[in-house]
Amino acid sequence: MTSPDSVKSQLSYPGKSSKKGSGRYLISDLCSDLEDYLKSTQVAEVYRAYLFGAHAHEGQKRISGEPYIFHPIAVARIMCEMRMDYKSIIAALLHDVIEDTPTLKEQLAEDFGDEVANLVDGVSKLTHLDSVSKAEQQAENFRKMLLAMVKDIRVILIKLADRLHNMRTLGAMRADKRRRISKETIEIYAPIANRLGIYNLRHELLDLSIKNAYPMRYRVLKNACKEVVGHRKEIFLTIETAIKDRLKVVEIKAKVKHRRKNIYSIYRKMKEKKINFKELSDVYGVRILCNSVDDCYRILGVMHNLYKPIPGKFKDYLAIPKANGYQSLHTSLFGPHGVPIEVQIRTKSMERVAKSGIAAHWLYKKGDDNSTETAQTRALEWLRGLLEMQQKAGSSLEFLESVKVDLFPDEIYVFTPHGDIKKLPRGATVVDFAYAVHTDIGNTCVAARIERRMSPLSSRLYNGQLVEIITSEQSRPHPSWLNYVITAKARTHIRHFLKSLQQEEAEILGQRLLQQAINQQVGKEYILEPNQVSHVLENYRLNDYQDLLSEIGLGNRNASMVVKALLDDQDGEDVTQLDASGKPLPIKGTEGLVVSYAKCCRPVPGDHIVSHFSQGRGLVVHRYNCKNMYDPQHSNRKQDVQWAEHIEGEFQTGIRVEVNNQRGALARMAATISDMSSNIEQVNQSEKNGLITAIEFIITVRDRIHLARIMKKLRALAAVNKIFRI
Ligand code: MN
């Protein structure tokens, strides 16, 4: 293994001086900057990564015309300024090789280890997302998706550094492209930087965005700021001196820095408050850095003593840190000549967090080579730290929830083929997604293409996937889907569909039956009046017309009887109704209907009867206590029917007779039945033992009374032991 010194001499990177010479930041500059906080062996690794990257990107140029490798070097520099660990620096140098060169992740893993390979792979995935999404419309979801995609927060930091350098070099692009990228930066990347507390980077991203999106406005504002500072230079100097002197008197060691507000926040304030630049008061600010929390509060007292504080402007982010861990005291003062001064007071370590936020937690201590802890546990530590701070502050944990949700969400984000982003809970499947897109899509989905690969409906989805649902008009939700869907929406719709499938079909059928009945009874042109319908609904205790139709379709109501009720034929009761052949109808209200009598119980007029509607057999009439009517498929569709008053014809019914084995018994019974003007349709000998034979007759009778008389006669026969209806 080459020693770092020999690397240095071999490649003879000339150290910090070269920066001034060429005006370009070279790998040698990076290496010498890294030596401030990394071990030489680590710097050597970084250099090796540079060679790898330079080779991979060889011949590629950026739009500006400069060799591509300068971009990754610049990104690594930003990471270096955040004092990131050497693996992040290596990943930054190689961040585009998977996406933009033929290099494979496996190759990186072999050359630089899994950690670096995973980091680069993570950045590539995010870069890939950029090209798929219509991010501007869905900034919030896209932001969450980015964060959800990364298992290692350093991936986000590299991506932010990448974006920052791209923004710095945006000048080479076309104006419309500059504007689009700037908007995306404002909506996606600056908020992420804010969430992670990396204020420096956020400010620069926003400044550059305004500069590129609105170059004219930016120039005007910048000049205006310069002017103000120029005009008030003396006042500012007075203020600064006054503060420093006062701190000396009270013997507090602190650094006083004046700061100018960034153009973006001025721009936003003007826009939000609809004021012009002159009305904008607080362009000037002071930052005081001290050594302890105690000093912070003492300095605050000193400042409020020196200049009068502006009411309502004091904020204590020391006791209650911001969501991203930012801590500071903020106050505003009336300076000399009424010039407002914004003052920030914090410790030096708070300043470090304020500048680099979460990145501050990767600050590398020289000689610390313990890289076994994963980024995940570090990020968790960061969160835990925030939690502790918050608990000390005794305020709500709401802010923590927002950070946690963003960093380790229980949600996944997937793309539709149009680039829309759908948010789903972790573990969601294709069917969940289909219902999230549209209920109809859910109801007719048959499969999906996930990343263009055919996948079954039960496939689990993962962050960033592109999912295309394949539907078929004939397809319907299947009960088995309920086994794997996890969203309430999908579950509800599937259940509802399964239930309403019957309902809907019943309604269609009911409509058809009702129309048929109307056609037959009053003619095709007849139109029902609303009051007719409401009258019937009331009688039947139904909610609406749809219910009535489904009742008919489900067979709970008979269409002809409904029509009769709708027509409210008051004389109907006494009029003998005739069937198609001109005979009186045995069952009331069944004109136009096929009526059949159940073979299980063979009802005859006079029997208490019920019926159900059966497709193909029409209205099927049973005796009231027939056990088949307790069968759920009939009992749900049970409807009461009544025999007509005047019935002609014969009805079949069954009787069972147990007779002693006597010669001629059957003949005598047959003669008796026949004498009673009944026909024997069928005879079965169902059982026989030594003494007794059981015989079943199917006979025709006019009605229940007729049957009762026949049975009485049969019972009177000497051979007959027992007789009963089947
Ligand atoms: Mn890049």
XYZ file of C-alpha atoms and ligand atoms in Angstrom:
727
model
C 0.000 0.000 0.000
C 1.313 3.390 -0.901
C 2.004 5.686 1.979
C 0.215 9.022 1.859
C 3.493 10.899 1.679
C 4.569 9.024 -1.397
C 1.166 9.647 -2.951
C 1.703 13.282 -2.265
C 5.122 13.335 -3.837
C 4.228 11.074 -6.730
C 1.246 13.098 -7.745
C 2.867 16.186 -6.386
C -0.274 18.050 -5.596
C 1.112 21.427 -4.869
C -0.960 22.372 -1.822
C -3.128 25.342 -1.095
C -1.289 27.739 -3.315
C -2.607 26.368 -6.601
C -6.064 27.768 -5.930
C -4.841 31.270 -6.488
C -2.817 30.284 -9.522
C -5.387 28.664 -11.772
C -8.577 30.042 -10.251
C -9.887 26.503 -10.307
C -10.289 24.276 -7.314
C -8.204 21.196 -8.059
C -7.960 17.768 -6.479
C -4.735 18.952 -4.884
C -6.642 21.752 -3.178
C -9.217 19.296 -1.930
C -6.578 16.943 -0.573
C -4.787 19.673 1.301
C -8.091 20.967 2.744
C -8.980 17.455 3.823
C -5.696 17.109 5.636
C -7.000 19.654 8.117
C -9.213 17.009 9.639
C -8.610 13.635 7.978
C -5.776 11.157 8.404
C -3.307 10.967 5.536
C -4.321 7.353 4.754
C -7.852 8.575 4.308
C -6.769 11.450 2.106
C -4.885 8.921 -0.014
C -8.098 6.941 -0.414
C -9.861 10.083 -1.533
C -7.167 10.649 -4.129
C -7.560 7.097 -5.386
C -11.284 7.752 -5.784
C -10.461 10.874 -7.754
C -8.331 8.851 -10.172
C -11.147 6.343 -10.569
C -13.704 9.092 -11.188
C -11.473 11.038 -13.588
C -10.978 7.875 -15.589
C -14.683 7.037 -15.634
C -15.706 10.538 -16.718
C -12.852 10.886 -19.191
C -13.915 12.768 -22.287
C -17.170 14.004 -20.715
C -17.716 17.709 -20.511
C -20.185 19.859 -18.644
C -22.360 22.348 -20.481
C -19.918 25.068 -19.500
C -17.314 23.174 -21.528
C -15.052 22.289 -18.638
C -14.017 18.669 -18.021
C -16.676 16.813 -16.081
C -14.426 15.799 -13.175
C -14.373 19.378 -11.883
C -17.988 18.974 -10.866
C -17.463 15.990 -8.526
C -14.391 17.696 -7.094
C -16.482 20.776 -6.332
C -19.166 18.625 -4.721
C -16.524 16.895 -2.598
C -15.253 20.318 -1.591
C -18.662 21.311 -0.291
C -18.760 18.063 1.675
C -15.297 18.863 2.986
C -16.487 22.286 4.124
C -19.179 20.511 6.076
C -16.387 18.435 7.595
C -17.858 15.164 6.414
C -16.169 11.811 6.870
C -13.850 10.509 4.161
C -16.291 7.942 2.813
C -18.767 10.714 2.106
C -15.988 12.623 0.340
C -15.164 9.570 -1.772
C -18.835 9.047 -2.578
C -19.095 12.724 -3.527
C -16.182 12.337 -5.939
C -17.847 9.316 -7.495
C -21.452 10.470 -7.189
C -22.184 10.530 -10.919
C -20.296 7.471 -12.111
C -23.194 5.031 -11.829
C -25.729 7.342 -13.448
C -23.501 8.881 -16.124
C -20.832 6.257 -16.920
C -20.897 2.494 -17.535
C -19.547 1.868 -14.040
C -21.553 -0.622 -12.008
C -22.323 -0.532 -8.323
C -20.588 -3.902 -7.874
C -17.390 -2.460 -9.261
C -17.502 0.406 -6.779
C -18.156 -2.029 -3.975
C -15.106 -4.024 -4.991
C -12.852 -0.995 -5.257
C -14.120 1.158 -2.391
C -16.293 -1.066 -0.223
C -20.014 -1.478 0.264
C -20.497 1.727 2.209
C -19.227 3.945 -0.597
C -21.037 1.878 -3.222
C -24.314 2.229 -1.322
C -23.856 5.966 -0.957
C -23.205 6.441 -4.675
C -26.056 4.133 -5.547
C -28.369 6.127 -3.278
C -27.408 9.411 -4.930
C -27.919 7.857 -8.378
C -31.432 6.799 -7.452
C -32.276 10.331 -6.375
C -30.777 11.730 -9.551
C -32.881 9.278 -11.496
C -36.010 10.456 -9.681
C -35.327 14.005 -10.798
C -35.814 12.955 -14.382
C -39.016 10.985 -13.795
C -41.020 13.341 -11.646
C -43.149 16.353 -12.279
C -41.684 17.572 -9.054
C -42.862 21.161 -9.190
C -46.494 20.231 -8.812
C -45.936 17.906 -5.915
C -43.056 19.375 -4.030
C -44.173 18.167 -0.648
C -44.539 14.539 -1.668
C -41.410 14.573 -3.746
C -39.428 15.901 -0.816
C -40.775 13.151 1.370
C -40.027 10.578 -1.258
C -36.428 11.739 -1.491
C -36.039 11.417 2.233
C -37.858 8.103 2.306
C -35.607 6.719 -0.405
C -32.417 7.143 1.527
C -31.327 4.775 4.174
C -28.265 6.864 4.838
C -28.657 10.579 5.466
C -25.263 11.229 3.898
C -26.859 10.446 0.533
C -29.049 13.518 0.996
C -26.061 15.613 1.982
C -24.196 14.603 -1.177
C -27.301 15.298 -3.209
C -27.600 18.742 -1.634
C -23.940 19.483 -2.333
C -24.467 18.287 -5.897
C -27.440 20.583 -6.277
C -25.528 23.492 -4.774
C -22.705 23.173 -7.279
C -25.172 22.778 -10.135
C -26.864 25.970 -8.982
C -23.539 27.755 -8.818
C -22.830 26.799 -12.405
C -26.338 27.254 -13.735
C -25.261 30.258 -15.807
C -24.307 28.033 -18.727
C -27.884 26.833 -19.169
C -30.790 28.209 -21.178
C -32.967 30.726 -19.337
C -36.102 28.541 -19.189
C -34.113 25.623 -17.852
C -32.454 27.866 -15.268
C -35.825 29.005 -14.085
C -37.217 25.482 -13.838
C -34.234 24.181 -11.892
C -34.327 27.212 -9.617
C -37.975 26.670 -8.797
C -37.282 23.039 -8.075
C -34.457 24.063 -5.774
C -36.708 26.463 -3.880
C -39.462 23.894 -3.528
C -37.541 20.701 -2.938
C -33.928 21.072 -1.938
C -33.897 24.240 0.130
C -36.646 22.887 2.406
C -34.704 19.657 2.871
C -31.596 21.625 3.782
C -33.730 23.588 6.195
C -35.139 20.426 7.724
C -31.666 19.120 8.273
C -30.552 22.418 9.693
C -27.916 23.153 7.079
C -28.528 26.876 6.981
C -25.478 27.980 5.062
C -26.264 25.673 2.227
C -29.932 26.557 2.307
C -29.226 30.276 2.111
C -26.916 29.880 -0.807
C -29.352 27.605 -2.646
C -32.103 30.174 -2.223
C -29.927 33.103 -3.199
C -28.801 31.333 -6.344
C -32.367 30.350 -7.143
C -33.576 33.933 -7.035
C -30.570 35.041 -9.034
C -31.298 32.521 -11.778
C -35.065 32.607 -11.778
C -35.435 36.379 -11.511
C -32.081 37.903 -12.557
C -33.405 41.462 -12.861
C -35.071 41.560 -9.484
C -32.051 39.954 -7.914
C -29.698 42.621 -9.284
C -31.961 45.444 -8.149
C -32.217 44.023 -4.641
C -28.530 43.370 -4.371
C -27.705 46.933 -5.369
C -30.277 48.311 -2.981
C -28.740 46.298 -0.150
C -25.288 47.535 -0.994
C -26.523 51.078 -1.006
C -28.154 50.798 2.378
C -25.038 49.332 3.863
C -22.961 52.020 2.172
C -25.145 54.835 3.432
C -25.235 53.530 6.924
C -21.710 52.276 7.100
C -20.844 54.727 9.821
C -23.903 53.935 11.866
C -23.176 50.236 11.632
C -19.628 50.795 12.682
C -20.805 52.823 15.668
C -23.162 50.063 16.698
C -20.522 47.381 16.403
C -18.045 49.381 18.438
C -20.651 50.162 21.075
C -21.474 46.477 21.465
C -17.839 45.421 21.649
C -17.043 48.106 24.221
C -19.974 47.169 26.386
C -19.013 43.482 26.336
C -15.504 44.435 27.377
C -16.851 46.417 30.316
C -18.901 43.484 31.611
C -15.963 41.160 30.900
C -17.679 38.659 28.610
C -15.556 37.114 25.918
C -17.434 37.060 22.637
C -17.034 37.560 18.921
C -19.149 40.163 17.203
C -19.872 39.703 13.515
C -22.069 41.855 11.391
C -24.136 40.092 8.845
C -26.220 41.066 5.898
C -29.535 39.384 5.329
C -29.597 37.178 2.289
C -31.385 38.333 -0.799
C -33.898 35.505 -0.739
C -35.253 36.353 2.694
C -35.521 40.018 1.723
C -37.274 39.043 -1.482
C -39.681 36.779 0.358
C -40.448 39.325 3.036
C -41.196 41.974 0.454
C -43.457 39.592 -1.401
C -45.252 38.277 1.687
C -45.787 41.640 3.325
C -46.274 43.397 -0.003
C -43.830 46.148 0.879
C -41.066 47.791 -1.100
C -37.424 47.766 -0.212
C -37.481 51.110 1.576
C -40.179 49.894 3.928
C -38.059 46.907 4.779
C -36.375 47.737 8.035
C -34.102 44.956 9.143
C -31.457 44.634 6.485
C -28.698 44.764 9.007
C -27.890 42.298 11.716
C -25.271 41.335 14.254
C -24.247 37.908 15.415
C -22.548 37.450 18.775
C -20.750 34.199 19.453
C -19.741 33.305 22.995
C -18.567 30.317 24.996
C -21.485 29.273 27.194
C -25.248 29.290 27.470
C -24.905 31.458 30.569
C -22.994 34.038 28.579
C -25.728 34.057 25.943
C -28.341 35.221 28.437
C -25.953 37.691 30.052
C -25.160 39.182 26.652
C -28.880 39.419 25.943
C -29.303 41.474 29.118
C -26.414 43.678 28.138
C -27.864 44.261 24.673
C -31.310 45.142 25.974
C -29.606 47.550 28.309
C -27.564 49.116 25.523
C -30.410 49.641 23.026
C -34.114 49.494 23.522
C -35.569 46.140 22.387
C -38.388 46.128 19.831
C -41.402 44.530 21.531
C -42.497 41.118 20.302
C -39.265 40.339 18.507
C -37.470 38.340 21.185
C -37.207 34.601 20.573
C -35.550 32.028 22.806
C -34.466 29.157 20.592
C -31.992 28.269 23.308
C -34.582 26.906 25.663
C -36.801 25.715 22.845
C -34.668 24.760 19.852
C -36.078 24.746 16.339
C -37.215 21.487 14.787
C -33.833 20.881 13.238
C -31.885 21.505 16.412
C -31.077 25.139 15.727
C -30.352 27.052 18.930
C -29.928 30.769 19.387
C -31.323 33.856 21.052
C -32.929 36.326 18.651
C -33.816 39.896 19.457
C -34.305 43.174 17.616
C -33.203 46.564 18.917
C -33.780 50.212 18.115
C -30.302 51.370 17.134
C -29.055 54.949 16.858
C -31.138 57.143 14.500
C -33.904 54.538 14.730
C -31.967 51.988 12.700
C -33.304 48.553 13.601
C -30.717 45.918 14.465
C -31.336 42.200 14.437
C -29.210 40.398 16.992
C -28.445 36.685 17.207
C -26.652 35.381 20.279
C -25.341 31.839 20.549
C -22.400 29.681 21.561
C -19.727 28.642 19.102
C -20.879 25.032 19.082
C -24.429 26.194 18.371
C -23.020 28.202 15.519
C -21.504 25.055 14.104
C -24.863 23.264 14.222
C -26.564 26.312 12.767
C -24.216 26.261 9.832
C -24.150 22.602 8.990
C -27.058 21.113 10.917
C -27.089 17.367 10.763
C -23.748 17.430 8.988
C -22.208 18.678 12.210
C -22.658 15.164 13.490
C -20.240 13.738 10.988
C -17.551 16.155 11.982
C -14.495 14.081 11.890
C -12.177 14.108 14.816
C -8.665 13.572 13.676
C -7.474 10.062 14.427
C -10.951 8.748 14.893
C -11.092 5.794 12.568
C -14.056 4.123 14.143
C -16.425 3.974 11.204
C -18.290 0.911 12.368
C -21.328 2.809 13.464
C -23.697 3.192 10.611
C -25.087 6.434 9.354
C -28.482 5.278 10.465
C -27.455 5.026 14.098
C -25.786 8.408 13.802
C -28.928 9.925 12.425
C -30.846 8.300 15.241
C -28.413 9.764 17.701
C -28.995 13.113 16.184
C -32.707 12.627 16.703
C -32.150 11.418 20.228
C -30.130 14.518 20.895
C -32.963 16.642 19.638
C -35.357 14.716 21.802
C -33.281 15.340 24.888
C -33.021 19.001 24.139
C -36.725 19.159 23.686
C -37.458 17.282 26.873
C -35.227 19.627 28.788
C -37.123 22.478 27.227
C -40.326 20.782 28.350
C -42.278 21.600 25.231
C -44.222 19.402 22.881
C -42.628 16.744 20.754
C -44.558 17.753 17.722
C -41.482 19.038 15.967
C -39.716 15.750 16.484
C -42.592 13.938 14.878
C -42.150 16.056 11.806
C -38.453 15.249 11.591
C -38.965 11.588 12.269
C -41.726 11.306 9.738
C -39.490 12.821 7.141
C -36.445 10.754 7.863
C -37.936 7.382 8.596
C -41.394 7.491 7.206
C -44.023 4.799 7.416
C -44.998 5.891 3.986
C -43.801 5.043 0.538
C -44.027 7.150 -2.579
C -44.502 5.682 -6.016
C -44.965 7.141 -9.469
C -47.888 6.784 -11.824
C -46.978 6.472 -15.525
C -47.661 10.225 -15.824
C -45.080 11.055 -13.184
C -47.590 11.811 -10.454
C -46.587 10.726 -6.999
C -48.883 8.606 -4.892
C -48.344 8.298 -1.178
C -49.074 4.900 0.331
C -48.422 3.260 3.676
C -45.424 0.989 3.915
C -46.339 -2.532 2.778
C -48.928 -1.335 0.269
C -49.600 -3.552 -2.738
C -50.523 -3.027 -6.373
C -54.228 -3.150 -5.517
C -53.787 -0.427 -2.889
C -52.049 1.695 -5.492
C -54.768 1.040 -8.085
C -57.445 2.255 -5.696
C -55.290 5.239 -4.740
C -55.214 6.263 -8.402
C -58.944 5.824 -8.979
C -61.756 3.633 -7.704
C -62.568 2.454 -11.226
C -58.955 1.472 -11.792
C -59.048 -0.479 -8.569
C -62.274 -2.190 -9.494
C -60.978 -3.338 -12.871
C -57.290 -3.984 -12.248
C -55.863 -7.324 -13.305
C -52.097 -6.878 -13.026
C -49.372 -4.239 -13.023
C -46.117 -3.314 -14.639
C -43.699 -2.342 -11.913
C -40.672 -0.681 -13.482
C -42.002 -2.124 -16.762
C -41.983 -5.655 -15.427
C -45.234 -7.616 -15.235
C -46.186 -8.189 -11.617
C -49.155 -9.735 -9.850
C -51.702 -7.667 -7.974
C -50.407 -8.804 -4.608
C -46.873 -7.398 -5.217
C -45.579 -5.096 -2.513
C -44.478 -1.671 -3.664
C -41.310 0.191 -2.740
C -40.218 3.790 -2.783
C -39.661 5.438 -6.106
C -41.082 2.650 -8.231
C -42.928 3.433 -11.405
C -46.202 1.520 -11.338
C -48.559 1.067 -14.238
C -51.873 -0.676 -13.648
C -53.318 -2.960 -16.272
C -57.102 -3.058 -16.261
C -59.743 -5.063 -17.982
C -63.330 -3.934 -18.299
C -64.634 -7.369 -17.501
C -62.569 -7.678 -14.360
C -64.154 -7.285 -10.956
C -62.752 -7.056 -7.443
C -62.037 -10.406 -5.946
C -62.663 -11.303 -2.311
C -59.115 -12.689 -2.058
C -57.755 -9.143 -2.496
C -58.895 -8.460 1.032
C -56.137 -10.773 2.197
C -53.346 -8.445 1.151
C -54.595 -4.894 0.713
C -53.617 -2.633 3.594
C -55.206 0.723 2.833
C -58.633 1.502 4.173
C -59.635 2.920 0.826
C -58.992 -0.304 -1.075
C -60.596 -2.424 1.603
C -63.729 -0.313 1.739
C -64.135 -0.220 -2.013
C -63.624 -3.941 -2.456
C -66.119 -4.722 0.275
C -68.556 -2.225 -1.073
C -68.209 -3.568 -4.575
C -68.742 -7.141 -3.536
C -71.843 -6.130 -1.679
C -73.105 -3.747 -4.303
C -72.437 -6.177 -7.104
C -75.489 -8.127 -5.984
C -77.330 -4.938 -5.319
C -76.546 -3.491 -8.688
C -77.378 -6.639 -10.586
C -80.544 -6.959 -8.589
C -81.518 -3.428 -9.526
C -80.920 -4.028 -13.211
C -82.895 -7.237 -13.084
C -85.642 -5.598 -11.055
C -85.918 -2.768 -13.557
C -86.269 -5.271 -16.375
C -88.918 -7.308 -14.555
C -90.889 -4.249 -13.595
C -90.858 -2.935 -17.153
C -92.001 -6.329 -18.414
C -94.860 -6.329 -15.955
C -95.846 -2.793 -16.916
C -95.739 -3.714 -20.592
C -98.042 -6.629 -19.990
C -100.468 -4.957 -17.689
C -100.788 -1.425 -18.977
C -98.642 -1.096 -22.083
C -95.181 0.125 -22.967
C -96.047 3.801 -22.978
C -97.211 3.922 -19.419
C -95.190 6.223 -17.245
C -95.243 5.916 -13.493
C -96.198 8.968 -11.484
C -93.965 9.901 -8.551
C -96.879 9.749 -6.114
C -97.663 6.199 -7.220
C -94.090 5.224 -6.397
C -93.964 6.996 -3.062
C -97.246 5.437 -2.061
C -95.903 1.950 -2.732
C -92.572 2.682 -1.045
C -94.459 3.718 2.027
C -96.588 0.596 2.014
C -93.592 -1.631 1.579
C -91.488 0.385 4.056
C -88.712 0.922 1.518
C -86.394 3.910 1.283
C -86.287 4.624 -2.398
C -87.036 3.478 -5.907
C -83.657 1.723 -6.150
C -84.572 -0.355 -3.135
C -87.838 -1.291 -4.763
C -86.071 -2.389 -7.938
C -83.545 -4.470 -6.048
C -86.346 -5.985 -3.975
C -87.972 -7.049 -7.221
C -84.688 -8.226 -8.685
C -83.765 -10.138 -5.570
C -87.169 -11.762 -5.721
C -88.407 -10.254 -2.484
C -91.228 -8.585 -4.384
C -93.145 -9.731 -7.350
C -93.052 -7.336 -10.281
C -96.643 -7.878 -11.293
C -97.827 -7.391 -7.783
C -95.730 -4.278 -7.520
C -97.219 -2.955 -10.712
C -100.638 -3.701 -9.363
C -99.826 -1.872 -6.186
C -98.395 1.008 -8.212
C -101.577 1.252 -10.201
C -103.441 1.028 -6.934
C -106.278 -0.987 -8.392
C -108.831 -0.791 -5.634
C -111.270 -3.086 -7.364
C -108.597 -5.678 -7.945
C -109.478 -7.642 -4.859
C -112.821 -8.811 -6.117
C -112.085 -9.197 -9.759
C -111.177 -12.635 -10.861
C -107.906 -12.400 -12.626
C -107.330 -14.479 -15.652
C -104.105 -15.924 -16.864
C -102.923 -15.825 -20.468
C -105.139 -18.729 -21.477
C -108.173 -17.106 -19.983
C -108.311 -19.216 -16.849
C -108.526 -17.541 -13.463
C -105.213 -17.023 -11.763
C -104.684 -19.231 -8.735
C -102.309 -16.816 -7.035
C -103.244 -13.185 -6.640
C -101.307 -10.668 -8.660
C -99.338 -13.059 -10.792
C -100.573 -12.025 -14.191
C -97.799 -12.358 -16.713
C -95.773 -14.493 -14.373
C -94.784 -18.076 -14.589
C -95.951 -19.693 -11.387
C -94.796 -23.081 -10.286
C -95.464 -25.118 -7.203
C -92.614 -26.502 -5.202
C -92.200 -30.260 -5.462
C -90.914 -30.491 -1.930
C -94.172 -29.545 -0.267
C -96.738 -29.409 -3.098
C -99.049 -26.692 -1.815
C -102.724 -26.736 -2.683
C -105.293 -23.953 -2.425
C -106.149 -23.345 1.157
C -102.649 -23.999 2.337
C -100.874 -21.142 3.993
C -98.271 -20.311 1.362
C -95.155 -18.290 0.690
C -93.065 -17.968 -2.431
C -89.705 -16.997 -3.754
C -88.680 -15.839 -7.143
C -86.442 -18.169 -9.055
C -84.812 -17.372 -12.333
C -86.132 -19.767 -14.933
C -88.977 -21.041 -12.776
C -90.623 -17.750 -12.024
C -92.558 -17.515 -8.838
C -92.156 -20.743 -6.862
C -94.872 -21.342 -4.314
C -94.227 -23.334 -1.145
C -96.254 -24.218 1.852
C -95.611 -21.813 4.637
C -93.793 -24.258 6.893
C -91.800 -25.980 4.146
C -88.297 -26.593 5.450
C -86.793 -25.500 2.160
C -87.993 -21.998 2.790
C -85.602 -21.872 5.719
C -82.769 -22.305 3.260
C -81.083 -18.898 3.283
C -81.029 -18.570 -0.481
C -84.825 -18.707 -0.474
C -85.653 -17.221 2.860
C -83.870 -13.985 1.924
C -86.099 -13.672 -1.059
C -89.279 -14.832 0.578
C -92.434 -13.054 -0.355
C -95.886 -13.559 0.883
C -98.493 -14.617 -1.640
C -102.145 -15.442 -1.416
C -104.426 -17.755 -3.257
C -107.024 -16.122 -5.389
C -110.637 -16.356 -4.310
C -111.842 -18.303 -7.277
C -109.582 -21.028 -8.383
C -110.182 -23.538 -11.061
C -108.024 -26.533 -11.785
C -106.220 -29.250 -9.984
C -103.127 -29.288 -7.918
C -100.748 -32.095 -7.279
C -99.940 -33.063 -3.785
C -98.341 -35.960 -2.016
C -99.564 -38.285 0.682
C -97.891 -41.117 2.426
C -99.879 -44.097 3.562
C -98.650 -46.904 5.747
C -100.645 -50.062 5.206
C -100.643 -53.553 6.686
C -99.449 -56.083 4.226
C -102.769 -57.293 3.018
C -103.498 -58.480 -0.396
C -105.487 -55.966 -2.408
C -104.757 -52.998 -0.095
C -103.244 -50.903 -2.906
C -106.184 -51.568 -5.176
C -108.668 -50.542 -2.533
C -106.808 -47.306 -1.874
C -106.623 -46.491 -5.559
C -110.310 -47.060 -5.916
C -111.061 -44.802 -2.957
C -108.950 -41.990 -4.368
C -110.530 -42.338 -7.704
C -113.995 -42.336 -6.165
C -113.180 -38.978 -4.659
C -112.614 -37.502 -8.179
C -108.868 -37.359 -7.787
C -106.250 -38.662 -10.167
C -103.293 -40.670 -9.074
C -100.280 -39.269 -10.887
C -97.651 -41.428 -9.277
C -97.287 -44.296 -6.850
C -94.109 -45.275 -5.065
C -93.577 -48.039 -2.653
C -90.995 -46.417 -0.489
C -90.536 -48.937 2.299
C -91.441 -52.455 3.070
C -90.872 -54.793 5.961
C -92.624 -57.964 7.066
C -95.777 -56.325 8.287
C -96.067 -52.849 6.832
C -95.663 -51.218 3.468
C -95.337 -47.460 3.037
C -96.790 -46.068 -0.158
C -96.510 -42.550 -1.440
C -99.114 -41.169 -3.809
C -98.959 -38.053 -5.858
C -102.575 -37.163 -6.439
C -104.471 -34.217 -7.813
C -106.856 -32.230 -5.671
C -108.841 -29.054 -6.067
C -107.889 -27.684 -2.716
C -107.117 -28.371 0.881
C -110.672 -29.414 1.729
C -110.736 -31.845 -1.143
C -107.472 -33.343 0.090
C -108.736 -33.577 3.653
C -111.776 -35.536 2.481
C -109.648 -37.967 0.495
C -107.379 -38.576 3.472
C -110.360 -39.152 5.720
C -111.703 -41.807 3.378
C -108.351 -43.518 3.128
C -107.895 -43.560 6.876
C -111.228 -45.333 7.145
C -109.855 -48.307 5.226
C -109.072 -51.273 7.462
C -105.601 -51.835 6.005
C -104.444 -48.272 6.570
C -102.386 -47.698 9.664
C -101.227 -44.159 9.240
C -101.700 -41.432 6.685
C -100.119 -38.019 6.335
C -99.161 -35.410 3.814
C -95.681 -35.465 2.498
Mn -23.736 15.669 -10.082
